[in-house]
mmCIF file of C-alpha atoms in Angstrom:
data_model
loop_
_atom_site.group_PDB
_atom_site.id
_atom_site.type_symbol
_atom_site.label_atom_id
_atom_site.label_comp_id
_atom_site.label_asym_id
_atom_site.label_seq_id
_atom_site.Cartn_x
_atom_site.Cartn_y
_atom_site.Cartn_z
ATOM 1 C CA UNK A 8 7.714 -0.115 1.133
ATOM 2 C CA UNK A 9 4.741 -1.516 -0.650
ATOM 3 C CA UNK A 10 2.954 0.481 -3.317
ATOM 4 C CA UNK A 11 0.559 2.062 -3.835
ATOM 5 C CA UNK A 12 -1.220 1.155 -0.612
ATOM 6 C CA UNK A 13 1.803 1.059 1.613
ATOM 7 C CA UNK A 14 3.975 3.577 -0.169
ATOM 8 C CA UNK A 15 4.873 6.640 1.839
ATOM 9 C CA UNK A 16 5.281 9.953 0.096
ATOM 10 C CA UNK A 17 8.737 10.834 -1.035
ATOM 11 C CA UNK A 18 10.547 13.462 0.947
ATOM 12 C CA UNK A 19 13.288 13.042 3.524
ATOM 13 C CA UNK A 20 16.980 13.362 2.551
ATOM 14 C CA UNK A 21 19.498 15.802 3.841
ATOM 15 C CA UNK A 22 23.148 16.803 3.881
ATOM 16 C CA UNK A 23 26.528 15.885 2.452
ATOM 17 C CA UNK A 24 29.980 17.630 2.301
ATOM 18 C CA UNK A 25 33.880 17.610 3.669
ATOM 19 C CA UNK A 26 36.337 14.782 5.139
ATOM 20 C CA UNK A 27 39.361 12.876 6.192
ATOM 21 C CA UNK A 28 42.616 11.891 7.765
ATOM 22 C CA UNK A 29 45.249 14.639 8.022
ATOM 23 C CA UNK A 30 48.425 13.785 6.105
ATOM 24 C CA UNK A 31 51.889 15.330 6.276
ATOM 25 C CA UNK A 32 52.447 18.147 3.801
ATOM 26 C CA UNK A 33 54.694 16.106 1.486
ATOM 27 C CA UNK A 34 52.188 13.280 1.269
ATOM 28 C CA UNK A 35 49.365 15.713 0.576
ATOM 29 C CA UNK A 36 51.317 17.283 -2.311
ATOM 30 C CA UNK A 37 51.696 13.891 -4.006
ATOM 31 C CA UNK A 38 48.136 12.928 -3.393
ATOM 32 C CA UNK A 39 46.294 13.711 -6.682
ATOM 33 C CA UNK A 40 48.466 11.331 -8.731
ATOM 34 C CA UNK A 41 48.276 8.723 -5.972
ATOM 35 C CA UNK A 42 44.500 9.023 -5.897
ATOM 36 C CA UNK A 43 44.219 8.358 -9.630
ATOM 37 C CA UNK A 44 45.986 5.064 -8.964
ATOM 38 C CA UNK A 45 43.618 4.333 -6.093
ATOM 39 C CA UNK A 46 40.633 4.900 -8.357
ATOM 40 C CA UNK A 47 42.116 2.480 -10.887
ATOM 41 C CA UNK A 48 42.493 -0.082 -8.096
ATOM 42 C CA UNK A 49 38.796 0.352 -7.297
ATOM 43 C CA UNK A 50 37.992 -0.195 -10.966
ATOM 44 C CA UNK A 51 40.063 -3.396 -11.074
ATOM 45 C CA UNK A 52 38.468 -4.716 -7.872
ATOM 46 C CA UNK A 53 35.126 -4.522 -9.657
ATOM 47 C CA UNK A 54 36.405 -6.289 -12.759
ATOM 48 C CA UNK A 55 36.907 -3.246 -15.004
ATOM 49 C CA UNK A 56 33.177 -2.685 -15.598
ATOM 50 C CA UNK A 57 32.162 -0.839 -18.778
ATOM 51 C CA UNK A 58 30.505 1.881 -16.696
ATOM 52 C CA UNK A 59 33.968 2.896 -15.481
ATOM 53 C CA UNK A 60 35.572 2.901 -18.932
ATOM 54 C CA UNK A 61 36.208 6.615 -18.465
ATOM 55 C CA UNK A 62 38.629 5.794 -15.659
ATOM 56 C CA UNK A 63 41.826 5.082 -17.582
ATOM 57 C CA UNK A 64 45.521 5.288 -16.867
ATOM 58 C CA UNK A 65 46.250 7.443 -19.907
ATOM 59 C CA UNK A 66 44.197 10.205 -18.306
ATOM 60 C CA UNK A 67 45.484 9.629 -14.777
ATOM 61 C CA UNK A 68 46.321 13.291 -14.313
ATOM 62 C CA UNK A 69 42.751 14.272 -15.082
ATOM 63 C CA UNK A 70 40.969 11.963 -12.631
ATOM 64 C CA UNK A 71 38.862 14.867 -11.374
ATOM 65 C CA UNK A 72 37.085 14.834 -14.745
ATOM 66 C CA UNK A 73 36.318 11.127 -14.608
ATOM 67 C CA UNK A 74 32.648 10.165 -14.353
ATOM 68 C CA UNK A 75 31.245 9.697 -10.838
ATOM 69 C CA UNK A 76 34.250 11.522 -9.318
ATOM 70 C CA UNK A 77 34.194 14.938 -7.669
ATOM 71 C CA UNK A 78 37.274 16.758 -6.399
ATOM 72 C CA UNK A 79 37.966 19.592 -4.021
ATOM 73 C CA UNK A 80 39.986 22.705 -4.853
ATOM 74 C CA UNK A 81 43.222 20.877 -4.017
ATOM 75 C CA UNK A 82 42.519 18.166 -6.580
ATOM 76 C CA UNK A 83 41.705 15.519 -4.001
ATOM 77 C CA UNK A 84 38.799 13.148 -4.527
ATOM 78 C CA UNK A 85 35.999 14.539 -2.376
ATOM 79 C CA UNK A 86 33.065 12.477 -3.653
ATOM 80 C CA UNK A 87 32.367 9.155 -5.288
ATOM 81 C CA UNK A 88 28.780 8.916 -6.461
ATOM 82 C CA UNK A 89 28.265 5.448 -7.913
ATOM 83 C CA UNK A 90 24.636 4.765 -7.038
ATOM 84 C CA UNK A 91 22.914 2.450 -9.536
ATOM 85 C CA UNK A 92 26.167 2.069 -11.478
ATOM 86 C CA UNK A 93 25.807 -1.711 -11.900
ATOM 87 C CA UNK A 94 29.172 -2.487 -10.336
ATOM 88 C CA UNK A 95 29.810 -5.819 -8.633
ATOM 89 C CA UNK A 96 32.444 -7.403 -6.464
ATOM 90 C CA UNK A 97 34.085 -6.901 -3.094
ATOM 91 C CA UNK A 98 34.187 -3.522 -1.454
ATOM 92 C CA UNK A 99 37.632 -2.084 -2.370
ATOM 93 C CA UNK A 100 38.451 -1.414 1.252
ATOM 94 C CA UNK A 101 42.061 -0.264 1.170
ATOM 95 C CA UNK A 102 41.710 1.829 -1.988
ATOM 96 C CA UNK A 103 38.653 3.744 -0.785
ATOM 97 C CA UNK A 104 40.209 4.203 2.643
ATOM 98 C CA UNK A 105 43.222 5.839 0.990
ATOM 99 C CA UNK A 106 41.160 8.677 -0.462
ATOM 100 C CA UNK A 107 42.110 11.200 2.195
ATOM 101 C CA UNK A 108 39.786 13.996 1.017
ATOM 102 C CA UNK A 109 36.668 11.853 0.673
ATOM 103 C CA UNK A 110 33.566 13.503 2.113
ATOM 104 C CA UNK A 111 30.727 11.831 0.194
ATOM 105 C CA UNK A 112 30.513 8.137 -0.715
ATOM 106 C CA UNK A 113 27.422 6.685 -2.353
ATOM 107 C CA UNK A 114 27.675 3.159 -3.779
ATOM 108 C CA UNK A 115 24.020 2.286 -3.206
ATOM 109 C CA UNK A 116 22.024 -0.175 -5.280
ATOM 110 C CA UNK A 117 24.864 -2.207 -6.727
ATOM 111 C CA UNK A 118 26.130 -5.769 -6.149
ATOM 112 C CA UNK A 119 28.956 -5.070 -3.732
ATOM 113 C CA UNK A 120 29.889 -7.841 -1.326
ATOM 114 C CA UNK A 121 31.818 -8.198 1.915
ATOM 115 C CA UNK A 122 31.459 -6.896 5.456
ATOM 116 C CA UNK A 123 31.249 -3.353 6.736
ATOM 117 C CA UNK A 124 34.346 -1.634 5.261
ATOM 118 C CA UNK A 125 36.559 -0.858 8.232
ATOM 119 C CA UNK A 126 38.968 1.167 6.044
ATOM 120 C CA UNK A 127 36.383 3.948 6.146
ATOM 121 C CA UNK A 128 37.513 4.609 9.702
ATOM 122 C CA UNK A 129 40.488 6.356 8.113
ATOM 123 C CA UNK A 130 38.173 8.995 6.679
ATOM 124 C CA UNK A 131 37.576 10.777 9.932
ATOM 125 C CA UNK A 132 35.678 13.676 8.358
ATOM 126 C CA UNK A 133 33.422 11.665 6.039
ATOM 127 C CA UNK A 134 29.984 13.238 6.128
ATOM 128 C CA UNK A 135 27.793 11.104 3.886
ATOM 129 C CA UNK A 136 28.019 7.313 3.601
ATOM 130 C CA UNK A 137 25.498 5.254 1.644
ATOM 131 C CA UNK A 138 26.178 1.564 0.997
ATOM 132 C CA UNK A 139 22.515 0.565 0.886
ATOM 133 C CA UNK A 140 20.955 -2.053 -1.387
ATOM 134 C CA UNK A 141 24.031 -4.225 -1.797
ATOM 135 C CA UNK A 142 25.144 -7.649 -0.545
ATOM 136 C CA UNK A 143 27.120 -6.619 2.502
ATOM 137 C CA UNK A 144 26.744 -8.784 5.587
ATOM 138 C CA UNK A 145 28.152 -9.879 8.895
ATOM 139 C CA UNK A 146 27.849 -8.068 12.191
ATOM 140 C CA UNK A 147 28.316 -4.335 12.431
ATOM 141 C CA UNK A 148 31.485 -3.649 14.449
ATOM 142 C CA UNK A 149 30.754 -2.990 18.104
ATOM 143 C CA UNK A 150 32.923 0.141 18.029
ATOM 144 C CA UNK A 151 31.596 1.532 14.735
ATOM 145 C CA UNK A 152 30.265 4.679 16.392
ATOM 146 C CA UNK A 153 33.625 5.458 17.958
ATOM 147 C CA UNK A 154 35.680 4.742 14.839
ATOM 148 C CA UNK A 155 33.714 6.533 12.130
ATOM 149 C CA UNK A 156 34.356 10.258 11.902
ATOM 150 C CA UNK A 157 32.354 12.522 14.145
ATOM 151 C CA UNK A 158 31.496 14.740 11.150
ATOM 152 C CA UNK A 159 29.280 12.006 9.699
ATOM 153 C CA UNK A 160 25.738 13.258 9.083
ATOM 154 C CA UNK A 161 24.319 10.294 7.122
ATOM 155 C CA UNK A 162 24.867 6.562 7.650
ATOM 156 C CA UNK A 163 22.714 4.560 5.263
ATOM 157 C CA UNK A 164 23.024 0.764 5.501
ATOM 158 C CA UNK A 165 19.539 -0.229 4.304
ATOM 159 C CA UNK A 166 18.828 -3.333 2.271
ATOM 160 C CA UNK A 167 21.859 -5.479 3.030
ATOM 161 C CA UNK A 168 22.306 -8.600 5.146
ATOM 162 C CA UNK A 169 23.868 -7.157 8.274
ATOM 163 C CA UNK A 170 23.104 -9.324 11.289
ATOM 164 C CA UNK A 171 23.725 -9.289 15.015
ATOM 165 C CA UNK A 172 22.647 -6.412 17.216
ATOM 166 C CA UNK A 173 22.657 -2.676 16.588
ATOM 167 C CA UNK A 174 25.878 -1.361 18.162
ATOM 168 C CA UNK A 175 25.140 0.974 21.063
ATOM 169 C CA UNK A 176 28.275 2.880 20.060
ATOM 170 C CA UNK A 177 26.343 4.477 17.190
ATOM 171 C CA UNK A 178 25.202 6.996 19.766
ATOM 172 C CA UNK A 179 28.722 8.398 19.608
ATOM 173 C CA UNK A 180 27.955 9.851 16.168
ATOM 174 C CA UNK A 181 26.618 13.043 17.655
ATOM 175 C CA UNK A 182 26.221 14.905 14.344
ATOM 176 C CA UNK A 183 24.280 12.155 12.589
ATOM 177 C CA UNK A 184 21.056 13.318 10.957
ATOM 178 C CA UNK A 185 20.191 10.203 8.938
ATOM 179 C CA UNK A 186 20.438 6.662 10.296
ATOM 180 C CA UNK A 187 18.949 3.980 8.072
ATOM 181 C CA UNK A 188 19.296 0.373 9.214
ATOM 182 C CA UNK A 189 16.106 -0.993 7.673
ATOM 183 C CA UNK A 190 15.759 -4.226 5.724
ATOM 184 C CA UNK A 191 18.634 -6.130 7.235
ATOM 185 C CA UNK A 192 18.770 -9.103 9.630
ATOM 186 C CA UNK A 193 19.396 -7.224 12.849
ATOM 187 C CA UNK A 194 18.294 -8.879 16.085
ATOM 188 C CA UNK A 195 18.268 -8.229 19.815
ATOM 189 C CA UNK A 196 16.873 -5.132 21.460
ATOM 190 C CA UNK A 197 16.792 -1.673 19.914
ATOM 191 C CA UNK A 198 19.469 0.135 21.941
ATOM 192 C CA UNK A 199 18.230 2.766 24.323
ATOM 193 C CA UNK A 200 21.450 4.661 23.554
ATOM 194 C CA UNK A 201 20.035 5.723 20.187
ATOM 195 C CA UNK A 202 17.920 8.183 22.128
ATOM 196 C CA UNK A 203 21.074 10.235 22.685
ATOM 197 C CA UNK A 204 21.291 11.041 18.965
ATOM 198 C CA UNK A 205 19.282 14.210 19.304
ATOM 199 C CA UNK A 206 20.223 15.605 15.879
ATOM 200 C CA UNK A 207 18.612 12.694 14.066
ATOM 201 C CA UNK A 208 16.039 13.699 11.494
ATOM 202 C CA UNK A 209 15.613 10.311 9.806
ATOM 203 C CA UNK A 210 15.532 7.006 11.696
ATOM 204 C CA UNK A 211 14.678 3.856 9.742
ATOM 205 C CA UNK A 212 14.636 0.532 11.599
ATOM 206 C CA UNK A 213 11.948 -1.263 9.601
ATOM 207 C CA UNK A 214 11.896 -4.918 8.599
ATOM 208 C CA UNK A 215 14.416 -6.360 11.005
ATOM 209 C CA UNK A 216 13.722 -9.407 13.237
ATOM 210 C CA UNK A 217 14.411 -7.666 16.541
ATOM 211 C CA UNK A 218 13.499 -9.377 19.779
ATOM 212 C CA UNK A 219 9.987 -8.498 20.919
ATOM 213 C CA UNK A 220 10.170 -5.323 22.946
ATOM 214 C CA UNK A 221 9.023 -1.743 23.351
ATOM 215 C CA UNK A 222 10.542 1.235 21.643
ATOM 216 C CA UNK A 223 13.062 2.774 24.053
ATOM 217 C CA UNK A 224 11.631 5.489 26.259
ATOM 218 C CA UNK A 225 14.776 7.477 25.445
ATOM 219 C CA UNK A 226 13.378 8.080 21.955
ATOM 220 C CA UNK A 227 11.366 10.899 23.523
ATOM 221 C CA UNK A 228 14.577 12.921 23.142
ATOM 222 C CA UNK A 229 14.534 12.617 19.333
ATOM 223 C CA UNK A 230 12.503 15.762 18.902
ATOM 224 C CA UNK A 231 14.078 16.658 15.544
ATOM 225 C CA UNK A 232 12.818 13.557 13.754
ATOM 226 C CA UNK A 233 11.059 14.137 10.448
ATOM 227 C CA UNK A 234 10.854 10.488 9.357
ATOM 228 C CA UNK A 235 10.493 7.522 11.713
ATOM 229 C CA UNK A 236 10.033 4.118 10.058
ATOM 230 C CA UNK A 237 9.724 1.195 12.465
ATOM 231 C CA UNK A 238 7.469 -1.150 10.522
ATOM 232 C CA UNK A 239 7.737 -4.894 11.199
ATOM 233 C CA UNK A 240 10.133 -4.606 14.142
ATOM 234 C CA UNK A 241 8.416 -6.926 16.661
ATOM 235 C CA UNK A 242 7.338 -3.944 18.732
ATOM 236 C CA UNK A 243 5.052 -4.458 21.726
ATOM 237 C CA UNK A 244 3.546 -2.108 24.288
ATOM 238 C CA UNK A 245 1.406 0.977 23.816
ATOM 239 C CA UNK A 246 1.517 3.316 20.853
ATOM 240 C CA UNK A 247 4.415 5.648 21.826
ATOM 241 C CA UNK A 248 2.895 8.828 23.182
ATOM 242 C CA UNK A 249 6.096 10.796 22.988
ATOM 243 C CA UNK A 250 5.693 11.157 19.214
ATOM 244 C CA UNK A 251 3.282 14.011 19.901
ATOM 245 C CA UNK A 252 6.323 15.979 21.072
ATOM 246 C CA UNK A 253 8.128 15.623 17.745
ATOM 247 C CA UNK A 254 6.967 18.828 16.036
ATOM 248 C CA UNK A 255 8.917 18.267 12.806
ATOM 249 C CA UNK A 256 7.576 14.764 12.175
ATOM 250 C CA UNK A 257 6.442 14.240 8.588
ATOM 251 C CA UNK A 258 6.357 10.440 8.295
ATOM 252 C CA UNK A 259 5.484 7.997 11.064
ATOM 253 C CA UNK A 260 5.135 4.303 10.248
ATOM 254 C CA UNK A 261 4.697 1.785 13.083
ATOM 255 C CA UNK A 262 2.824 -0.803 11.033
ATOM 256 C CA UNK A 263 2.987 -4.609 11.292
ATOM 257 C CA UNK A 264 3.853 -4.799 14.962
ATOM 258 C CA UNK A 265 2.005 -5.813 18.136
ATOM 259 C CA UNK A 266 1.287 -2.361 19.518
ATOM 260 C CA UNK A 267 -1.675 -1.940 21.852
ATOM 261 C CA UNK A 268 -3.563 0.907 23.479
ATOM 262 C CA UNK A 269 -5.097 3.917 21.802
ATOM 263 C CA UNK A 270 -3.750 6.486 19.390
ATOM 264 C CA UNK A 271 -2.837 9.632 21.340
ATOM 265 C CA UNK A 272 -5.058 12.569 20.307
ATOM 266 C CA UNK A 273 -2.016 14.829 20.188
ATOM 267 C CA UNK A 274 -0.752 13.100 17.054
ATOM 268 C CA UNK A 275 -3.308 15.082 15.050
ATOM 269 C CA UNK A 276 -1.691 18.309 16.249
ATOM 270 C CA UNK A 277 1.562 17.626 14.387
ATOM 271 C CA UNK A 278 1.462 20.344 11.730
ATOM 272 C CA UNK A 279 4.140 18.816 9.486
ATOM 273 C CA UNK A 280 2.679 15.311 9.411
ATOM 274 C CA UNK A 281 2.157 13.906 5.914
ATOM 275 C CA UNK A 282 1.907 10.128 6.397
ATOM 276 C CA UNK A 283 0.625 8.314 9.467
ATOM 277 C CA UNK A 284 0.460 4.531 9.280
ATOM 278 C CA UNK A 285 0.095 1.886 11.966
ATOM 279 C CA UNK A 286 -1.788 -0.885 10.189
ATOM 280 C CA UNK A 287 -1.814 -4.477 11.408
ATOM 281 C CA UNK A 288 -1.382 -3.882 15.132
ATOM 282 C CA UNK A 289 -3.700 -4.387 18.110
ATOM 283 C CA UNK A 290 -4.708 -0.761 18.632
ATOM 284 C CA UNK A 291 -8.013 -0.036 20.383
ATOM 285 C CA UNK A 292 -10.225 2.900 21.284
ATOM 286 C CA UNK A 293 -11.702 5.765 19.293
ATOM 287 C CA UNK A 294 -9.909 8.149 16.962
ATOM 288 C CA UNK A 295 -10.165 11.147 19.274
ATOM 289 C CA UNK A 296 -9.542 14.433 17.510
ATOM 290 C CA UNK A 297 -9.419 17.442 19.838
ATOM 291 C CA UNK A 298 -7.050 19.791 18.029
ATOM 292 C CA UNK A 299 -6.510 18.939 14.382
ATOM 293 C CA UNK A 300 -3.560 20.698 12.761
ATOM 294 C CA UNK A 301 -2.151 17.962 10.495
ATOM 295 C CA UNK A 302 -3.744 19.455 7.391
ATOM 296 C CA UNK A 303 -0.951 18.250 5.111
ATOM 297 C CA UNK A 304 -1.724 14.557 5.576
ATOM 298 C CA UNK A 305 -1.662 12.559 2.345
ATOM 299 C CA UNK A 306 -1.916 9.061 3.847
ATOM 300 C CA UNK A 307 -3.705 7.631 6.879
ATOM 301 C CA UNK A 308 -3.636 3.875 7.422
ATOM 302 C CA UNK A 309 -4.952 2.295 10.617
ATOM 303 C CA UNK A 310 -6.392 -0.782 8.929
ATOM 304 C CA UNK A 311 -6.398 -4.199 10.604
ATOM 305 C CA UNK A 312 -6.646 -3.018 14.190
ATOM 306 C CA UNK A 313 -9.461 -2.996 16.758
ATOM 307 C CA UNK A 314 -10.423 0.669 16.587
ATOM 308 C CA UNK A 315 -13.946 1.782 17.468
ATOM 309 C CA UNK A 316 -16.141 4.874 17.395
ATOM 310 C CA UNK A 317 -16.907 7.018 14.372
ATOM 311 C CA UNK A 318 -14.633 8.037 11.535
ATOM 312 C CA UNK A 319 -13.618 11.657 12.206
ATOM 313 C CA UNK A 320 -15.463 14.090 9.972
ATOM 314 C CA UNK A 321 -12.340 16.258 9.785
ATOM 315 C CA UNK A 322 -10.682 13.707 7.492
ATOM 316 C CA UNK A 323 -12.915 15.031 4.743
ATOM 317 C CA UNK A 324 -11.295 18.444 5.012
ATOM 318 C CA UNK A 325 -7.792 17.210 4.186
ATOM 319 C CA UNK A 326 -7.198 18.695 0.744
ATOM 320 C CA UNK A 327 -4.104 16.551 0.094
ATOM 321 C CA UNK A 328 -5.456 13.256 1.400
ATOM 322 C CA UNK A 329 -4.683 10.593 -1.186
ATOM 323 C CA UNK A 330 -4.974 7.278 0.664
ATOM 324 C CA UNK A 331 -7.321 6.477 3.557
ATOM 325 C CA UNK A 332 -7.293 2.900 4.859
ATOM 326 C CA UNK A 333 -9.430 2.096 7.885
ATOM 327 C CA UNK A 334 -10.647 -1.377 6.918
ATOM 328 C CA UNK A 335 -10.902 -4.339 9.293
ATOM 329 C CA UNK A 336 -11.716 -2.397 12.451
ATOM 330 C CA UNK A 337 -14.928 -1.867 14.428
ATOM 331 C CA UNK A 338 -15.856 1.669 13.376
ATOM 332 C CA UNK A 339 -19.569 2.490 13.546
ATOM 333 C CA UNK A 340 -21.885 5.267 12.461
ATOM 334 C CA UNK A 341 -22.135 6.746 9.013
ATOM 335 C CA UNK A 342 -19.431 7.455 6.472
ATOM 336 C CA UNK A 343 -18.594 11.150 6.829
ATOM 337 C CA UNK A 344 -20.189 13.020 3.953
ATOM 338 C CA UNK A 345 -17.201 15.345 3.916
ATOM 339 C CA UNK A 346 -15.039 12.575 2.409
ATOM 340 C CA UNK A 347 -16.801 13.147 -0.899
ATOM 341 C CA UNK A 348 -15.085 16.533 -1.055
ATOM 342 C CA UNK A 349 -11.560 15.062 -0.981
ATOM 343 C CA UNK A 350 -10.659 15.778 -4.584
ATOM 344 C CA UNK A 351 -7.241 14.118 -4.382
ATOM 345 C CA UNK A 352 -8.457 10.926 -2.737
ATOM 346 C CA UNK A 353 -7.364 7.977 -4.871
ATOM 347 C CA UNK A 354 -8.060 5.063 -2.550
ATOM 348 C CA UNK A 355 -10.669 4.821 0.203
ATOM 349 C CA UNK A 356 -11.034 1.445 1.919
ATOM 350 C CA UNK A 357 -13.485 1.187 4.805
ATOM 351 C CA UNK A 358 -14.604 -2.441 4.417
ATOM 352 C CA UNK A 359 -15.129 -4.805 7.331
ATOM 353 C CA UNK A 360 -16.452 -2.210 9.752
ATOM 354 C CA UNK A 361 -19.912 -1.465 11.170
ATOM 355 C CA UNK A 362 -20.482 1.709 9.229
ATOM 356 C CA UNK A 363 -23.381 2.621 6.976
ATOM 357 C CA UNK A 364 -24.249 5.174 4.342
ATOM 358 C CA UNK A 365 -22.620 6.065 1.053
ATOM 359 C CA UNK A 366 -20.562 8.821 -0.428
ATOM 360 C CA UNK A 367 -22.400 11.289 -2.616
ATOM 361 C CA UNK A 368 -20.501 13.777 -4.721
#
């Protein structure tokens, strides 16, 4: 996301915890020593990077004390947290897939290459998977949602080069709370099946070259969403009115699309809303405010649309409002005097409208 104008406030994030493939008792007893060897294989696959110097064969029996490694009570590797570790090379598929107790895997923001690691299917209880901001590519497997463990609560694939269509099978991950597919090269239609994922709290689809189309009507079922990011997705049709029935929504970004119609008045009734952005669309009509409850808003951005009418006076009563962008519309009337009372307002851009007056503190 762009900053500061386009940056959304930080929040979001959720759960982690327990995992995988049930082994016979004898195999499980030998596992800790075996897993030390698997970790060393991962280290070798990445060219023995200095950051993993603490992973060494002489301390193989103490792998639970190695940096970036967390173990469960049985001494099995339960978590690998290697975000921003500056590792590079192919994803060590077989070695990671052999970690039978793995529940949490985060290798985000590195230089890992390859395709989606199918060996993770062996970790049927994996709950948190983050491979974002790497150099993974290729098509996501069509059966990914049937092969990954049903305990998965977070699937974060942002910022790679995955192409092809979004697999409809993802809807089989019934416990998923975070699904982040943004900033890839995904095409085709956004699957209507995603609307079955009713436990989703975070859905990020932004910055993918999807075919022009409307958001699926089935998304009306995603009433637990707190963060919905669908910027630059080739969306057409009216501003989705079902968002007014998402009471937990904190961040909504539908910017840089081809949306038409008016903004539903009910959006201002969302009490948890903190950032509402839909700039660079073809939205029309007035900003109608009947029942304003979104008092926690920090960012409003409807710039570069075709909106008309007056700027709502209630915006000046938002104590946390930090960014207000309404430029390049057809607003008229005077600038609400109440905006001068917004003590936290850092950026106010109302240019290229038909408004008059000035702010007086």
